[in-house]
Short mmCIF file of C-alpha atoms in Angstrom, two decimals:
data_model
loop_
_atom_site.label_atom_id
_atom_site.label_comp_id
_atom_site.label_asym_id
_atom_site.label_seq_id
_atom_site.Cartn_x
_atom_site.Cartn_y
_atom_site.Cartn_z
CA ASP A 1 81.57 183.79 100.58
CA ALA A 2 80.83 180.23 99.54
CA GLY A 3 81.39 180.85 95.89
CA VAL A 4 79.27 179.37 93.12
CA ILE A 5 77.60 176.16 94.26
CA GLN A 6 76.69 173.31 91.87
CA SER A 7 74.89 170.11 92.48
CA PRO A 8 75.23 167.28 91.90
CA ARG A 9 78.99 167.04 91.51
CA HIS A 10 78.69 163.74 89.62
CA GLU A 11 75.75 162.33 87.69
CA VAL A 12 75.57 159.05 85.95
CA THR A 13 72.44 158.25 83.99
CA GLU A 14 71.20 156.17 81.14
CA MET A 15 70.41 157.35 77.71
CA GLY A 16 66.88 158.71 77.50
CA GLN A 17 66.67 159.86 81.11
CA GLU A 18 66.06 163.41 82.19
CA VAL A 19 68.95 165.18 83.86
CA THR A 20 68.71 168.32 85.99
CA LEU A 21 71.81 170.24 87.00
CA ARG A 22 71.57 172.97 89.63
CA CYS A 23 73.41 176.13 90.37
CA LYS A 24 73.49 178.76 93.09
CA PRO A 25 75.41 181.85 92.02
CA ILE A 26 77.38 184.15 94.30
CA SER A 27 75.04 186.37 96.19
CA GLY A 28 74.59 189.83 94.57
CA HIS A 29 75.87 188.74 91.15
CA ASP A 30 73.75 189.93 88.24
CA TYR A 31 74.88 187.50 85.56
CA LEU A 32 74.78 183.67 85.45
CA PHE A 33 76.37 181.54 82.82
CA TRP A 34 76.18 177.85 81.87
CA TYR A 35 79.22 176.25 80.18
CA ARG A 36 80.01 172.78 78.91
CA GLN A 37 83.59 171.45 78.80
CA THR A 38 84.81 168.50 76.74
CA MET A 39 88.22 167.42 75.54
CA MET A 40 87.13 167.79 71.92
CA ARG A 41 85.47 171.19 72.08
CA GLY A 42 86.95 172.79 75.19
CA LEU A 43 84.90 175.23 77.18
CA GLU A 44 81.69 176.43 75.44
CA LEU A 45 79.11 178.88 76.57
CA LEU A 46 75.55 177.42 76.47
CA ILE A 47 73.40 180.23 77.77
CA TYR A 48 73.59 183.24 80.06
CA PHE A 49 71.12 185.27 82.16
CA ASN A 50 71.04 188.79 83.33
CA ASN A 51 68.84 189.57 86.29
CA ASN A 52 67.18 186.16 85.84
CA VAL A 53 66.28 186.82 82.22
CA PRO A 54 67.95 184.69 79.44
CA ILE A 55 70.00 186.91 77.21
CA ASP A 56 71.71 184.64 74.77
CA ASP A 57 70.92 180.94 74.37
CA SER A 58 72.61 180.51 70.98
CA GLY A 59 75.13 178.02 72.45
CA MET A 60 72.38 175.58 73.54
CA PRO A 61 73.03 172.59 71.30
CA GLU A 62 69.47 171.31 70.80
CA ASP A 63 65.91 171.55 72.00
CA ARG A 64 66.70 168.79 74.46
CA PHE A 65 68.54 171.43 76.52
CA SER A 66 66.68 173.98 78.59
CA ALA A 67 67.67 176.38 81.29
CA LYS A 68 65.74 178.38 83.87
CA MET A 69 66.47 180.99 86.51
CA PRO A 70 63.34 181.36 88.62
CA ASN A 71 65.11 183.72 91.08
CA ALA A 72 68.40 185.42 91.67
CA SER A 73 69.85 182.68 93.78
CA PHE A 74 68.97 179.48 91.67
CA SER A 75 69.30 178.19 88.12
CA THR A 76 68.81 174.84 86.50
CA LEU A 77 69.99 173.25 83.35
CA LYS A 78 67.89 170.37 82.13
CA ILE A 79 68.52 167.77 79.40
CA GLN A 80 65.64 165.72 78.25
CA PRO A 81 66.14 163.15 76.88
CA SER A 82 69.86 162.71 77.57
CA GLU A 83 72.21 161.11 75.04
CA PRO A 84 75.77 159.71 75.40
CA ARG A 85 77.21 162.71 73.54
CA ASP A 86 75.97 164.98 76.33
CA SER A 87 78.62 163.42 78.62
CA ALA A 88 80.77 166.42 79.69
CA VAL A 89 81.57 168.61 82.65
CA TYR A 90 79.08 171.38 83.06
CA PHE A 91 80.06 174.55 84.77
CA CYS A 92 78.00 177.42 86.15
CA ALA A 93 79.66 180.86 86.54
CA SER A 94 78.42 184.22 87.87
CA SER A 95 79.52 187.75 87.49
CA LEU A 96 78.77 191.33 88.63
CA ALA A 97 77.61 193.88 86.21
CA GLY A 98 79.88 196.87 85.77
CA LEU A 99 81.06 199.59 83.50
CA GLY A 100 83.50 197.29 81.81
CA PRO A 101 84.11 193.54 81.38
CA ARG A 102 83.94 191.78 84.71
CA GLU A 103 85.49 188.47 85.65
CA GLN A 104 83.35 185.34 85.85
CA PHE A 105 83.58 183.11 88.96
CA PHE A 106 83.15 179.46 88.17
CA GLY A 107 81.65 176.67 90.21
CA PRO A 108 83.29 173.27 90.71
CA GLY A 109 81.31 171.76 87.86
CA THR A 110 79.03 168.68 87.41
CA ARG A 111 80.57 165.68 85.70
CA LEU A 112 77.77 164.08 83.66
CA THR A 113 78.06 160.61 82.25
CA VAL A 114 75.32 159.28 80.03
CA LEU A 115 75.52 155.61 79.40
CA GLU B 1 84.75 184.38 62.86
CA ASP B 2 86.23 185.15 66.33
CA GLN B 3 89.02 182.80 67.23
CA VAL B 4 91.28 182.36 70.23
CA THR B 5 94.33 180.06 69.86
CA GLN B 6 96.72 179.01 72.61
CA SER B 7 100.16 177.58 72.31
CA PRO B 8 101.78 175.29 73.12
CA GLU B 9 99.20 172.69 73.94
CA ALA B 10 101.39 171.35 76.71
CA LEU B 11 104.51 172.55 78.48
CA ARG B 12 106.81 170.64 80.80
CA LEU B 13 109.12 172.70 82.95
CA GLN B 14 111.72 172.09 85.58
CA GLU B 15 111.15 173.92 88.78
CA GLY B 16 112.78 177.40 88.35
CA GLU B 17 112.71 177.25 84.52
CA SER B 18 110.85 180.31 83.34
CA SER B 19 108.70 180.24 80.25
CA SER B 20 105.82 181.95 78.41
CA LEU B 21 102.46 180.81 77.21
CA ASN B 22 100.85 182.42 74.07
CA CYS B 23 97.27 183.37 73.41
CA SER B 24 96.62 184.86 69.98
CA TYR B 25 93.17 186.17 69.15
CA THR B 26 91.37 187.25 66.05
CA VAL B 27 88.16 189.04 67.05
CA SER B 28 86.02 191.73 65.77
CA GLY B 29 86.74 194.07 68.65
CA LEU B 30 88.36 193.20 71.95
CA ARG B 31 86.72 194.40 75.15
CA GLY B 32 88.89 192.36 77.50
CA LEU B 33 91.33 189.39 77.56
CA PHE B 34 91.01 187.08 80.54
CA TRP B 35 93.40 184.45 81.93
CA TYR B 36 92.22 181.56 84.05
CA ARG B 37 93.92 178.70 85.80
CA GLN B 38 92.24 175.33 85.89
CA ASP B 39 93.28 172.44 88.20
CA PRO B 40 92.06 168.87 87.49
CA GLY B 41 88.53 168.29 88.66
CA LYS B 42 87.89 172.01 89.38
CA GLY B 43 86.39 175.02 87.74
CA PRO B 44 88.52 177.67 86.11
CA GLU B 45 89.91 180.23 88.60
CA PHE B 46 90.27 183.86 87.54
CA LEU B 47 93.80 185.29 87.30
CA PHE B 48 93.82 188.48 85.24
CA THR B 49 91.90 190.80 82.92
CA LEU B 50 93.75 192.92 80.39
CA TYR B 51 91.84 195.67 78.49
CA SER B 52 94.25 197.40 76.13
CA ALA B 53 97.54 196.84 74.27
CA GLY B 54 100.52 197.49 76.37
CA GLU B 55 98.86 196.61 79.62
CA GLU B 56 100.63 194.24 82.02
CA LYS B 57 99.40 192.62 85.26
CA GLU B 58 101.37 190.54 87.77
CA LYS B 59 100.48 188.06 90.50
CA GLU B 60 103.23 186.20 92.34
CA ARG B 61 105.20 184.31 89.64
CA LEU B 62 102.77 185.14 86.87
CA LYS B 63 102.74 188.10 84.56
CA ALA B 64 100.24 188.75 81.81
CA THR B 65 100.88 191.13 78.87
CA LEU B 66 98.71 192.18 75.90
CA THR B 67 99.41 193.38 72.40
CA LYS B 68 96.90 194.03 69.62
CA LYS B 69 97.10 190.49 68.39
CA GLU B 70 98.11 188.30 71.36
CA SER B 71 98.65 187.93 75.04
CA PHE B 72 101.43 186.23 76.90
CA LEU B 73 101.42 184.66 80.30
CA HIS B 74 105.00 184.60 81.69
CA ILE B 75 105.75 182.17 84.44
CA THR B 76 108.89 183.13 86.32
CA ALA B 77 110.81 180.56 88.40
CA PRO B 78 107.88 178.21 88.46
CA LYS B 79 107.11 175.86 91.30
CA PRO B 80 105.32 172.50 91.17
CA GLU B 81 102.17 174.20 92.54
CA ASP B 82 102.07 176.23 89.32
CA SER B 83 101.11 172.97 87.47
CA ALA B 84 97.73 173.55 85.90
CA THR B 85 95.91 174.21 82.69
CA TYR B 86 95.97 177.89 81.81
CA LEU B 87 93.07 179.23 79.76
CA CYS B 88 92.76 182.52 77.98
CA ALA B 89 89.45 183.93 76.88
CA ALA B 90 88.39 186.95 74.81
CA LEU B 91 85.38 189.20 75.35
CA THR B 92 84.37 190.96 72.25
CA THR B 93 82.39 194.11 71.42
CA ASP B 94 79.71 191.86 69.74
CA SER B 95 78.41 190.38 72.96
CA TRP B 96 78.69 191.39 76.64
CA GLY B 97 78.75 187.93 78.13
CA LYS B 98 80.26 185.60 75.57
CA LEU B 99 83.76 184.67 76.62
CA GLN B 100 85.56 182.95 73.72
CA PHE B 101 87.87 180.43 75.32
CA GLY B 102 91.07 179.04 73.87
CA ALA B 103 91.82 175.28 74.27
CA GLY B 104 94.28 175.92 77.08
CA THR B 105 97.98 175.12 77.78
CA GLN B 106 98.64 172.32 80.23
CA VAL B 107 101.72 173.15 82.28
CA VAL B 108 103.59 170.60 84.40
CA VAL B 109 106.37 171.73 86.70
CA THR B 110 108.60 169.06 88.01
CA PRO B 111 110.82 169.37 91.15
#
């Protein structure tokens, strides 16, 4: 299995530009998560989906952030307009449903730099 | 408010020098306690899940234990390849998917 795939791996953009991050979860996984990691705040959950439906987006910092999951094999996280404080590493993770808590498998991340 | 705290923030070990990392949690109800390893420039890699107090799990030189208030990750006779940041995360009864992560312990093992 290829694991969770994210693209791009690095993104450098200027303030005010639109940024789109992409994720392909592990095939067969029911849950998809978007996280942001910074030195100051650590790893934070932004939003997660179950069977392509957003379940909890309370971690999305502002209306500038939006996420979609049009099908079971693809999700996007969009920032419009981007700001320097959005600079961080963004991770996508996926998980199987089960009777109890199931481990989440993380992708390699997208390092976003907003100038 | 749910909180997960890890200590120490950083740990420097000589190869072969065993030590323990601490993860204390204050949550409404624990469904699972997860340990991950993160190497620089990579995503967290799953290590263990612990579900109830008294439970222990082992993998090579790592052993994770759980009490009602904290979890420990014991590293026995570490090797340089054990150098990484170790993250713990709590899953609570309030929300299925929301892992509450600690800030991590950065471990460096020198030859």
